[in-house]
Tab-separated table of C-alpha atoms and ligand atoms in Angstrom:
chain	number	residue	atom	x	y	z
A	1	MET	CA	-9.884	60.239	-19.916
A	2	LYS	CA	-13.325	61.846	-20.067
A	3	PRO	CA	-15.898	59.783	-21.998
A	4	ALA	CA	-16.334	61.175	-25.522
A	5	LEU	CA	-19.334	63.303	-26.432
A	6	ALA	CA	-22.080	61.423	-28.235
A	7	LEU	CA	-22.036	64.216	-30.807
A	8	LEU	CA	-18.429	63.162	-31.585
A	9	GLY	CA	-19.176	59.457	-31.720
A	10	GLY	CA	-19.003	58.588	-28.011
A	11	GLN	CA	-21.452	56.570	-25.936
A	12	PRO	CA	-24.633	58.592	-25.099
A	13	ALA	CA	-25.038	59.356	-21.385
A	14	VAL	CA	-28.720	58.391	-21.458
A	15	SER	CA	-29.497	54.745	-22.163
A	16	GLN	CA	-33.201	55.326	-22.846
A	17	PRO	CA	-34.974	58.684	-22.421
A	18	ALA	CA	-38.157	58.519	-20.318
A	19	ALA	CA	-41.367	58.797	-22.340
A	20	TYR	CA	-43.830	61.494	-21.425
A	21	VAL	CA	-47.443	60.591	-22.168
A	22	TRP	CA	-50.237	62.873	-21.016
A	23	PRO	CA	-52.772	62.454	-19.554
A	24	PRO	CA	-52.551	59.037	-17.866
A	25	ILE	CA	-55.816	57.197	-18.672
A	26	THR	CA	-57.214	54.696	-16.181
A	27	ASP	CA	-60.013	52.139	-16.375
A	28	GLU	CA	-62.042	54.509	-14.235
A	29	ASP	CA	-61.642	57.298	-16.848
A	30	VAL	CA	-62.815	54.937	-19.581
A	31	ALA	CA	-65.732	53.565	-17.548
A	32	GLY	CA	-66.978	57.069	-16.765
A	33	ILE	CA	-67.133	57.953	-20.446
A	34	VAL	CA	-68.661	54.660	-21.536
A	35	ARG	CA	-71.375	55.013	-18.920
A	36	LEU	CA	-72.413	58.396	-20.328
A	37	LEU	CA	-72.341	57.132	-23.900
A	38	ARG	CA	-74.556	54.174	-23.076
A	39	ALA	CA	-76.996	56.444	-21.233
A	40	ARG	CA	-76.958	58.946	-24.170
A	41	GLU	CA	-76.000	61.562	-21.606
A	42	LEU	CA	-74.391	63.785	-24.226
A	43	SER	CA	-75.753	67.274	-23.646
A	44	TYR	CA	-76.944	69.208	-20.608
A	45	TYR	CA	-79.163	72.254	-20.623
A	46	GLY	CA	-79.241	72.816	-16.892
A	47	ARG	CA	-76.601	72.655	-14.182
A	48	GLU	CA	-76.646	68.896	-13.857
A	49	GLY	CA	-74.851	65.566	-14.215
A	50	GLU	CA	-71.101	65.391	-14.771
A	51	VAL	CA	-70.828	69.141	-15.350
A	52	GLU	CA	-72.404	69.880	-11.992
A	53	ARG	CA	-70.179	67.323	-10.247
A	54	LEU	CA	-67.056	68.752	-11.873
A	55	GLU	CA	-68.012	72.302	-10.898
A	56	ASP	CA	-68.737	71.229	-7.321
A	57	ALA	CA	-65.424	69.397	-7.064
A	58	PHE	CA	-63.455	72.431	-8.263
A	59	LYS	CA	-65.225	75.020	-6.167
A	60	ASP	CA	-65.010	72.872	-3.037
A	61	TYR	CA	-61.290	72.335	-3.625
A	62	LEU	CA	-60.674	76.070	-3.964
A	63	GLY	CA	-63.309	77.167	-1.471
A	64	LEU	CA	-65.094	79.473	-3.925
A	65	ARG	CA	-68.820	80.071	-4.380
A	66	HIS	CA	-69.362	79.618	-8.111
A	67	ALA	CA	-67.884	77.463	-10.843
A	68	LEU	CA	-68.972	77.490	-14.455
A	69	ALA	CA	-67.736	74.785	-16.827
A	70	MET	CA	-66.980	75.855	-20.388
A	71	SER	CA	-66.020	74.475	-23.763
A	72	SER	CA	-62.473	75.857	-23.410
A	73	GLY	CA	-60.178	77.982	-21.306
A	74	THR	CA	-60.380	80.634	-23.999
A	75	ALA	CA	-64.181	80.705	-23.637
A	76	ALA	CA	-63.717	81.018	-19.876
A	77	LEU	CA	-61.344	83.970	-20.361
A	78	HIS	CA	-63.783	85.705	-22.707
A	79	SER	CA	-66.516	85.098	-20.125
A	80	ALA	CA	-64.340	86.488	-17.335
A	81	PHE	CA	-63.593	89.687	-19.290
A	82	PHE	CA	-67.280	90.037	-20.085
A	83	GLY	CA	-68.188	89.054	-16.538
A	84	VAL	CA	-66.214	91.845	-14.881
A	85	GLY	CA	-67.921	94.322	-17.221
A	86	LEU	CA	-65.145	95.364	-19.595
A	87	GLY	CA	-66.097	97.298	-22.714
A	88	PRO	CA	-64.967	99.859	-25.310
A	89	GLY	CA	-62.222	102.172	-24.142
A	90	ASP	CA	-61.198	100.049	-21.177
A	91	GLU	CA	-57.576	99.063	-20.864
A	92	VAL	CA	-56.577	95.691	-19.502
A	93	LEU	CA	-53.033	95.090	-18.309
A	94	ALA	CA	-51.931	91.688	-19.495
A	95	PRO	CA	-48.670	89.742	-19.678
A	96	THR	CA	-46.858	89.785	-23.013
A	97	PHE	CA	-45.372	86.434	-22.056
A	98	THR	CA	-48.285	84.005	-21.847
A	99	PHE	CA	-50.385	81.810	-24.094
A	100	LEU	CA	-52.316	83.950	-26.597
A	101	SER	CA	-55.716	83.110	-25.055
A	102	THR	CA	-54.927	85.134	-21.938
A	103	VAL	CA	-54.920	88.262	-24.088
A	104	MET	CA	-56.827	87.868	-27.350
A	105	PRO	CA	-60.386	87.650	-25.944
A	106	ILE	CA	-59.846	91.161	-24.535
A	107	PHE	CA	-60.357	92.356	-28.126
A	108	VAL	CA	-63.625	90.442	-28.326
A	109	VAL	CA	-65.128	92.622	-25.563
A	110	ASN	CA	-63.742	95.653	-27.452
A	111	ALA	CA	-61.333	96.538	-24.687
A	112	MET	CA	-57.610	97.128	-25.235
A	113	PRO	CA	-54.850	94.909	-23.944
A	114	VAL	CA	-51.819	96.797	-22.678
A	115	LEU	CA	-48.937	94.360	-22.601
A	116	VAL	CA	-46.693	94.140	-19.561
A	117	ASP	CA	-43.111	92.882	-19.335
A	118	ALA	CA	-42.046	89.693	-17.566
A	119	GLU	CA	-39.725	88.906	-14.695
A	120	PRO	CA	-36.569	87.756	-16.502
A	121	ASP	CA	-36.094	84.698	-14.307
A	122	THR	CA	-39.611	83.288	-13.731
A	123	GLY	CA	-41.299	84.583	-16.894
A	124	ASN	CA	-44.264	85.766	-14.804
A	125	ILE	CA	-45.750	89.256	-15.151
A	126	ASP	CA	-43.534	91.890	-13.533
A	127	PRO	CA	-45.467	93.883	-10.892
A	128	GLN	CA	-43.167	96.900	-11.249
A	129	ASP	CA	-43.720	97.153	-14.985
A	130	LEU	CA	-47.417	96.584	-14.389
A	131	GLU	CA	-47.586	99.589	-12.070
A	132	ARG	CA	-45.888	101.834	-14.652
A	133	ARG	CA	-48.570	101.049	-17.239
A	134	ILE	CA	-51.627	101.933	-15.148
A	135	THR	CA	-53.617	104.860	-16.603
A	136	GLU	CA	-57.015	106.374	-15.832
A	137	ARG	CA	-58.469	104.002	-18.441
A	138	THR	CA	-57.089	100.841	-16.808
A	139	LYS	CA	-59.966	98.729	-15.535
A	140	ALA	CA	-58.557	95.269	-15.067
A	141	VAL	CA	-55.451	93.135	-14.798
A	142	VAL	CA	-55.126	89.598	-16.080
A	143	ILE	CA	-52.207	87.440	-14.978
A	144	THR	CA	-50.971	83.937	-15.773
A	145	HIS	CA	-49.165	81.749	-13.254
A	146	MET	CA	-46.661	80.616	-15.868
A	147	GLN	CA	-45.572	76.979	-15.876
A	148	GLY	CA	-47.354	76.541	-12.549
A	149	HIS	CA	-45.198	79.065	-10.673
A	150	PRO	CA	-47.519	81.476	-8.826
A	151	CYS	CA	-47.184	85.175	-9.628
A	152	ASP	CA	-46.095	87.686	-6.992
A	153	MET	CA	-49.608	87.996	-5.556
A	154	GLU	CA	-48.952	90.418	-2.705
A	155	ALA	CA	-47.378	92.959	-5.033
A	156	ILE	CA	-50.116	92.496	-7.631
A	157	GLN	CA	-52.970	92.700	-5.144
A	158	ALA	CA	-51.501	95.834	-3.591
A	159	LEU	CA	-51.813	97.475	-7.028
A	160	THR	CA	-55.258	96.166	-7.930
A	161	ARG	CA	-56.604	97.293	-4.543
A	162	LYS	CA	-54.952	100.694	-4.640
A	163	HIS	CA	-56.201	101.450	-8.158
A	164	ARG	CA	-59.497	99.514	-7.816
A	165	LEU	CA	-58.839	97.220	-10.739
A	166	ALA	CA	-60.555	93.922	-11.420
A	167	LEU	CA	-58.168	90.976	-11.214
A	168	ILE	CA	-58.497	87.887	-13.382
A	169	GLU	CA	-56.198	84.924	-12.803
A	170	ASP	CA	-55.397	82.610	-15.695
A	171	CYS	CA	-54.577	79.389	-13.831
A	172	SER	CA	-54.307	77.216	-16.932
A	173	HIS	CA	-50.783	76.112	-15.970
A	174	ALA	CA	-51.339	76.062	-12.250
A	175	HIS	CA	-54.123	73.741	-11.082
A	176	GLY	CA	-53.495	73.240	-7.363
A	177	ALA	CA	-50.485	75.598	-7.095
A	178	ARG	CA	-50.209	77.642	-3.911
A	179	TYR	CA	-48.812	81.039	-3.038
A	180	LYS	CA	-47.972	81.198	0.690
A	181	ASP	CA	-50.245	78.221	1.297
A	182	ARG	CA	-53.181	79.798	-0.515
A	183	PHE	CA	-54.444	78.330	-3.787
A	184	VAL	CA	-53.937	80.349	-6.948
A	185	GLY	CA	-57.345	81.106	-8.370
A	186	THR	CA	-58.585	82.446	-5.036
A	187	PHE	CA	-56.946	85.875	-5.305
A	188	GLY	CA	-58.797	87.310	-8.287
A	189	ASP	CA	-62.351	88.519	-8.857
A	190	ALA	CA	-62.529	85.656	-11.303
A	191	SER	CA	-60.147	82.880	-12.172
A	192	ILE	CA	-60.068	80.510	-15.092
A	193	PHE	CA	-58.579	77.084	-15.706
A	194	SER	CA	-58.061	75.474	-19.087
A	195	LEU	CA	-58.756	71.744	-19.149
A	196	GLN	CA	-57.272	71.247	-22.619
A	197	GLY	CA	-55.509	67.942	-23.214
A	198	SER	CA	-51.989	69.051	-22.277
A	199	LYS	CA	-53.047	70.695	-19.015
A	200	ILE	CA	-52.600	69.170	-15.568
A	201	VAL	CA	-56.332	68.433	-15.373
A	202	ALA	CA	-57.152	67.299	-18.898
A	203	ALA	CA	-60.621	67.044	-20.391
A	204	GLY	CA	-59.335	67.060	-23.964
A	205	GLN	CA	-61.114	70.366	-24.476
A	206	GLY	CA	-62.695	72.365	-21.701
A	207	GLY	CA	-62.366	75.167	-19.199
A	208	LEU	CA	-63.732	76.534	-15.948
A	209	LEU	CA	-64.487	79.960	-14.564
A	210	LEU	CA	-64.525	80.397	-10.789
A	211	THR	CA	-65.673	83.397	-8.803
A	212	ASN	CA	-67.139	84.485	-5.502
A	213	HIS	CA	-69.119	87.266	-7.182
A	214	GLN	CA	-72.749	86.620	-8.026
A	215	GLU	CA	-72.761	89.318	-10.715
A	216	ILE	CA	-69.720	87.936	-12.563
A	217	TYR	CA	-71.245	84.462	-12.402
A	218	GLU	CA	-74.593	85.677	-13.748
A	219	ARG	CA	-73.046	87.653	-16.600
A	220	ALA	CA	-70.829	84.708	-17.591
A	221	THR	CA	-73.830	82.375	-17.417
A	222	LEU	CA	-75.876	84.666	-19.676
A	223	LEU	CA	-73.036	84.995	-22.164
A	224	GLY	CA	-72.648	81.303	-22.903
A	225	HIS	CA	-75.113	79.023	-21.055
A	226	PHE	CA	-78.516	80.068	-22.209
A	227	LYS	CA	-82.025	79.445	-21.057
A	228	VAL	CA	-82.344	76.436	-18.777
A	229	ARG	CA	-79.176	77.049	-16.838
A	230	SER	CA	-79.746	80.801	-16.836
A	231	ALA	CA	-83.282	80.274	-15.533
A	232	GLN	CA	-81.817	78.164	-12.701
A	233	GLU	CA	-78.907	80.384	-11.779
A	234	VAL	CA	-79.543	84.021	-12.746
A	235	ARG	CA	-81.384	85.491	-9.783
A	236	SER	CA	-80.676	89.210	-9.620
A	237	GLU	CA	-83.333	91.716	-10.613
A	238	ARG	CA	-80.948	93.338	-13.029
A	239	TYR	CA	-80.063	90.222	-15.038
A	240	ARG	CA	-83.023	87.909	-14.511
A	241	PRO	CA	-85.104	89.358	-17.407
A	242	PHE	CA	-82.430	88.249	-19.900
A	243	ALA	CA	-82.372	84.614	-18.844
A	244	GLY	CA	-84.725	83.731	-21.696
A	245	THR	CA	-82.250	84.765	-24.399
A	246	GLY	CA	-78.839	85.092	-22.808
A	247	TYR	CA	-76.231	87.220	-24.550
A	248	GLY	CA	-75.551	85.171	-27.618
A	249	LEU	CA	-73.010	82.360	-27.256
A	250	ASN	CA	-72.945	78.688	-26.451
A	251	TYR	CA	-69.908	77.942	-24.312
A	252	ARG	CA	-71.272	74.786	-22.629
A	253	MET	CA	-68.937	71.929	-21.850
A	254	HIS	CA	-69.356	68.490	-23.394
A	255	PRO	CA	-70.482	65.922	-20.794
A	256	LEU	CA	-67.842	63.397	-21.941
A	257	ALA	CA	-65.150	66.016	-21.406
A	258	ALA	CA	-66.598	66.837	-17.982
A	259	ALA	CA	-66.515	63.164	-17.004
A	260	LEU	CA	-62.868	62.836	-18.010
A	261	ALA	CA	-61.938	66.096	-16.267
A	262	ARG	CA	-63.633	64.974	-13.079
A	263	SER	CA	-61.789	61.683	-12.837
A	264	GLN	CA	-58.503	63.395	-13.767
A	265	PHE	CA	-59.173	66.058	-11.140
A	266	GLY	CA	-59.527	63.326	-8.533
A	267	ARG	CA	-55.845	62.537	-9.151
A	268	LEU	CA	-54.565	66.125	-9.207
A	269	ASP	CA	-52.791	66.002	-5.846
A	270	GLU	CA	-51.126	62.751	-6.833
A	271	TYR	CA	-49.991	64.264	-10.148
A	272	LEU	CA	-48.541	67.307	-8.437
A	273	GLN	CA	-46.711	65.170	-5.902
A	274	GLY	CA	-45.267	63.045	-8.710
A	275	ARG	CA	-44.029	66.089	-10.613
A	276	HIS	CA	-42.577	67.583	-7.464
A	277	ASP	CA	-40.706	64.385	-6.583
A	278	ASN	CA	-39.105	64.250	-10.021
A	279	LEU	CA	-38.526	67.873	-10.876
A	280	SER	CA	-37.391	69.246	-7.536
A	281	TYR	CA	-34.904	66.383	-7.525
A	282	LEU	CA	-33.745	67.272	-11.032
A	283	SER	CA	-33.332	70.934	-10.022
A	284	ALA	CA	-31.294	70.023	-6.947
A	285	ARG	CA	-28.990	67.840	-9.030
A	286	LEU	CA	-28.559	70.362	-11.858
A	287	LYS	CA	-27.516	73.096	-9.464
A	288	GLY	CA	-23.941	74.183	-10.038
A	289	ILE	CA	-23.478	72.568	-13.459
A	290	PRO	CA	-22.109	75.264	-15.799
A	291	GLY	CA	-24.384	76.351	-18.651
A	292	ILE	CA	-27.715	75.446	-17.138
A	293	GLU	CA	-29.738	76.989	-14.329
A	294	PRO	CA	-32.701	75.097	-12.868
A	295	PRO	CA	-36.059	76.940	-12.950
A	296	ILE	CA	-36.202	79.658	-10.296
A	297	VAL	CA	-38.686	78.990	-7.482
A	298	ARG	CA	-39.459	81.998	-5.283
A	299	GLU	CA	-39.759	81.489	-1.545
A	300	TYR	CA	-43.480	82.375	-1.616
A	301	VAL	CA	-44.235	79.309	-3.730
A	302	THR	CA	-45.548	76.697	-1.303
A	303	ARG	CA	-46.697	74.412	-4.114
A	304	HIS	CA	-45.444	74.591	-7.684
A	305	ALA	CA	-47.631	72.897	-10.287
A	306	TRP	CA	-44.814	72.213	-12.809
A	307	PHE	CA	-46.881	72.529	-16.002
A	308	THR	CA	-43.562	72.230	-17.824
A	309	TYR	CA	-39.966	72.214	-16.642
A	310	ARG	CA	-38.025	75.218	-17.979
A	311	PRO	CA	-34.375	75.555	-17.079
A	312	LEU	CA	-32.436	78.604	-18.265
A	313	PHE	CA	-29.413	78.740	-20.570
A	314	ARG	CA	-26.401	80.383	-18.921
A	315	PRO	CA	-23.768	80.435	-21.674
A	316	SER	CA	-21.110	82.534	-19.928
A	317	ALA	CA	-19.440	79.433	-18.462
A	318	LEU	CA	-19.547	77.498	-21.740
A	319	GLU	CA	-16.533	78.779	-23.702
A	320	GLY	CA	-18.643	80.315	-26.462
A	321	VAL	CA	-20.891	77.315	-27.133
A	322	SER	CA	-24.073	78.609	-28.773
A	323	MET	CA	-27.509	77.571	-27.603
A	324	GLU	CA	-28.036	75.652	-30.798
A	325	LEU	CA	-24.813	73.683	-30.386
A	326	TYR	CA	-25.486	73.072	-26.700
A	327	LEU	CA	-28.899	71.611	-27.605
A	328	ARG	CA	-27.413	69.429	-30.324
A	329	ALA	CA	-24.852	68.048	-27.924
A	330	LEU	CA	-27.433	67.344	-25.209
A	331	ARG	CA	-29.875	65.761	-27.619
A	332	ALA	CA	-27.115	63.526	-28.958
A	333	GLU	CA	-26.565	62.378	-25.364
A	334	GLY	CA	-30.267	61.424	-25.256
A	335	VAL	CA	-31.749	64.324	-23.273
A	336	PRO	CA	-35.222	65.251	-24.625
A	337	ILE	CA	-34.553	68.966	-24.265
A	338	GLU	CA	-35.824	71.663	-26.601
A	339	LYS	CA	-35.698	75.388	-26.883
A	340	ALA	CA	-38.955	76.761	-25.462
A	341	SER	CA	-41.026	77.925	-28.411
A	342	SER	CA	-43.114	80.637	-26.767
A	343	THR	CA	-42.815	84.105	-28.337
A	344	PRO	CA	-43.835	87.136	-26.303
A	345	LEU	CA	-47.092	88.420	-27.797
A	346	HIS	CA	-45.772	91.913	-28.526
A	347	LEU	CA	-43.501	90.350	-31.186
A	348	GLU	CA	-46.445	88.764	-33.029
A	349	PRO	CA	-47.669	90.435	-36.252
A	350	LEU	CA	-50.998	91.367	-34.679
A	351	PHE	CA	-49.188	93.694	-32.287
A	352	GLN	CA	-46.804	95.006	-34.952
A	353	VAL	CA	-49.071	96.172	-37.782
A	354	ASP	CA	-51.774	98.795	-38.221
A	355	ASP	CA	-54.282	96.656	-40.084
A	356	ASP	CA	-54.795	93.277	-38.483
A	357	GLY	CA	-57.186	92.139	-41.214
A	358	SER	CA	-60.043	91.373	-38.850
A	359	ARG	CA	-62.287	94.414	-39.411
A	360	THR	CA	-63.913	93.609	-36.100
A	361	TYR	CA	-61.891	95.273	-33.427
A	362	GLY	CA	-62.893	98.795	-34.304
A	363	TRP	CA	-59.625	100.543	-33.576
A	364	GLU	CA	-58.960	101.339	-37.229
A	365	ARG	CA	-62.437	102.779	-37.615
A	366	GLY	CA	-61.657	105.291	-34.923
A	367	ASP	CA	-64.857	104.594	-33.021
A	368	LEU	CA	-63.063	103.637	-29.840
A	369	THR	CA	-60.792	105.698	-27.694
A	370	GLY	CA	-57.449	105.029	-29.270
A	371	PRO	CA	-55.413	103.086	-31.764
A	372	ARG	CA	-54.583	99.478	-31.057
A	373	ARG	CA	-51.154	99.379	-29.499
A	374	ARG	CA	-48.192	98.606	-31.681
A	375	TYR	CA	-44.931	97.355	-30.262
A	376	LYS	CA	-41.381	96.990	-31.526
A	377	PRO	CA	-38.865	94.312	-30.684
A	378	GLY	CA	-37.132	95.443	-27.513
A	379	ASP	CA	-40.190	97.239	-26.088
A	380	LEU	CA	-40.666	94.592	-23.382
A	381	PRO	CA	-37.064	93.424	-23.196
A	382	ARG	CA	-37.123	91.170	-20.184
A	383	SER	CA	-39.847	88.968	-21.651
A	384	GLU	CA	-37.615	88.567	-24.726
A	385	GLN	CA	-34.626	87.793	-22.536
A	386	TYR	CA	-36.604	85.090	-20.744
A	387	ALA	CA	-38.074	83.643	-23.935
A	388	ASN	CA	-34.641	83.463	-25.569
A	389	ALA	CA	-32.988	81.794	-22.613
A	390	THR	CA	-35.402	79.000	-21.761
A	391	PHE	CA	-35.364	75.331	-22.506
A	392	VAL	CA	-38.152	72.896	-21.917
A	393	LEU	CA	-38.116	69.352	-20.573
A	394	PRO	CA	-41.184	67.150	-19.989
A	395	PRO	CA	-42.885	67.451	-16.571
A	396	TYR	CA	-42.466	63.796	-15.689
A	397	THR	CA	-45.150	62.611	-13.311
A	398	GLU	CA	-44.418	58.884	-12.922
A	399	PRO	CA	-41.241	58.140	-10.892
A	400	VAL	CA	-38.198	58.474	-13.221
A	401	ARG	CA	-35.288	59.489	-10.991
A	402	PRO	CA	-32.797	56.947	-12.443
A	403	VAL	CA	-33.328	58.453	-15.919
A	404	LEU	CA	-33.061	61.974	-14.497
A	405	ASP	CA	-29.687	60.961	-13.044
A	406	GLN	CA	-28.563	60.116	-16.575
A	407	TYR	CA	-29.837	63.466	-17.860
A	408	VAL	CA	-27.785	65.163	-15.147
A	409	GLU	CA	-24.730	63.193	-16.270
A	410	ALA	CA	-25.362	64.392	-19.824
A	411	PHE	CA	-25.528	68.053	-18.733
A	412	ARG	CA	-22.290	67.600	-16.780
A	413	LYS	CA	-20.583	65.845	-19.670
A	414	VAL	CA	-21.496	68.543	-22.190
A	415	ALA	CA	-20.332	71.274	-19.803
A	416	GLU	CA	-16.993	69.502	-19.290
A	417	HIS	CA	-16.488	69.333	-23.044
A	418	ALA	CA	-17.507	72.930	-23.740
A	419	ALA	CA	-14.054	74.003	-24.945
A	420	GLU	CA	-13.764	71.004	-27.234
A	421	LEU	CA	-17.242	71.626	-28.601
A	422	SER	CA	-16.573	75.219	-29.524
A	423	THR	CA	-13.273	74.268	-31.167
A	424	ARG	CA	-14.791	71.447	-33.186
A	425	PHE	CA	-17.924	73.407	-34.124
A	426	PRO	CA	-16.874	77.064	-34.302
A	427	SER	CA	-19.796	79.499	-34.500
A	428	PRO	CA	-20.105	81.246	-37.839
A	429	PRO	CA	-18.530	84.689	-37.641
A	430	THR	CA	-21.017	87.462	-36.932
A	431	GLY	CA	-21.019	91.040	-38.160
A	432	PRO	CA	-19.685	92.485	-41.427
B	501	PLP	C1	-54.092	76.439	-22.635
B	501	PLP	C2	-54.168	77.833	-22.164
B	501	PLP	C3	-55.278	78.659	-22.372
B	501	PLP	C4	-56.391	78.307	-23.299
B	501	PLP	O1	-57.073	77.229	-23.011
B	501	PLP	P1	-57.925	76.402	-24.096
B	501	PLP	O2	-58.676	75.487	-23.199
B	501	PLP	O3	-56.967	75.722	-25.004
B	501	PLP	O4	-58.811	77.374	-24.791
B	501	PLP	C5	-55.289	79.907	-21.807
B	501	PLP	N1	-54.257	80.359	-21.104
B	501	PLP	C6	-53.152	79.620	-20.896
B	501	PLP	C7	-52.040	80.186	-20.086
B	501	PLP	C8	-53.070	78.347	-21.436
B	501	PLP	O5	-51.943	77.629	-21.258
């Protein structure tokens, strides 16, 4: 006899779920912060100290010329959009399926985001849909390597080169990921990394902008790193006169955050190896179990960063078990699985209404080239399909294979009991 489902009073398949705590904090992390505190090294005006060391470490790792540490990834994105020279009337192609910060700062430079559909299996921006949305006003493309899976860079670069568009890479999920052996973050005109506390390199709060272009670096420096740093770094005739004032913001990173980010960054390769050892193993073992499909990994991915682990729901083999019931059954077995909560941006109120309440974006006043885009559900259908079909499991970094084996048993057990589940918990009838 098959062991009974935990949801129906049987023994759970998982004896003790593995905890996921992020980031790991070592004595070295603590010592680095305490040292700065004792020295009152709590603010930098120039390019110096822990901020300089963090920037050097990142740019050496990626082989890029400039790195600029910031107070957040969002600040780095704003600086990248400003840095490449976007302004009123410019359109920026951007994924609808991403974290909001990839897109929202486009409004702050008074440009217009044009949302692009996702690949239904990876969730990354779909190059074919991207191409369809290029107009004569398109000036830039921003992409996100979602969950640490690199985007289809050859297809995307073919388009940005052909149409002479600036390319900005949001690498906030993908520190150290590689596309065909080349680091993400080295394809764009500028790339940004969030260092927020949940990210693979965690500063608590922080971000980085990287670029090979002197002009982008100087503009980003003037936007948020005034005076002393600008005097050090802004060299061109065109921008040098403005070093004394900058362009109005303070986006400098906190030294304590920089210290933490730098010691975390020193362990990045170790973290990625740990995630790979666990999650590639989990994917291999989940393969073939009805109801669940491991995250898709394209052949061009030579290193996945596994920001989260997102398998897909495949209900056709589950005898009518709904996603909600499937989750309940798995959670009763002890699997810490959840429905992924990300909503494609085009379904958010801001992209659905005429008046967004902000009075700052200008579109309603008619002083820019066109109305802010409004979308309806179904307009970018494959992003919705992906968002509705994905689960999330923690990206375990410490070795946990024995617990993963129990999770696999739980998935198998629930699949084997699918018919019983749908009989015992019939879905409410739909329709009139
Ligand atoms: C976290 C994140 C950001 C924003 O970073 P903050 O440092 O929180 O401002 C931007 N883009 C993506 C894809 C992110 O996951």
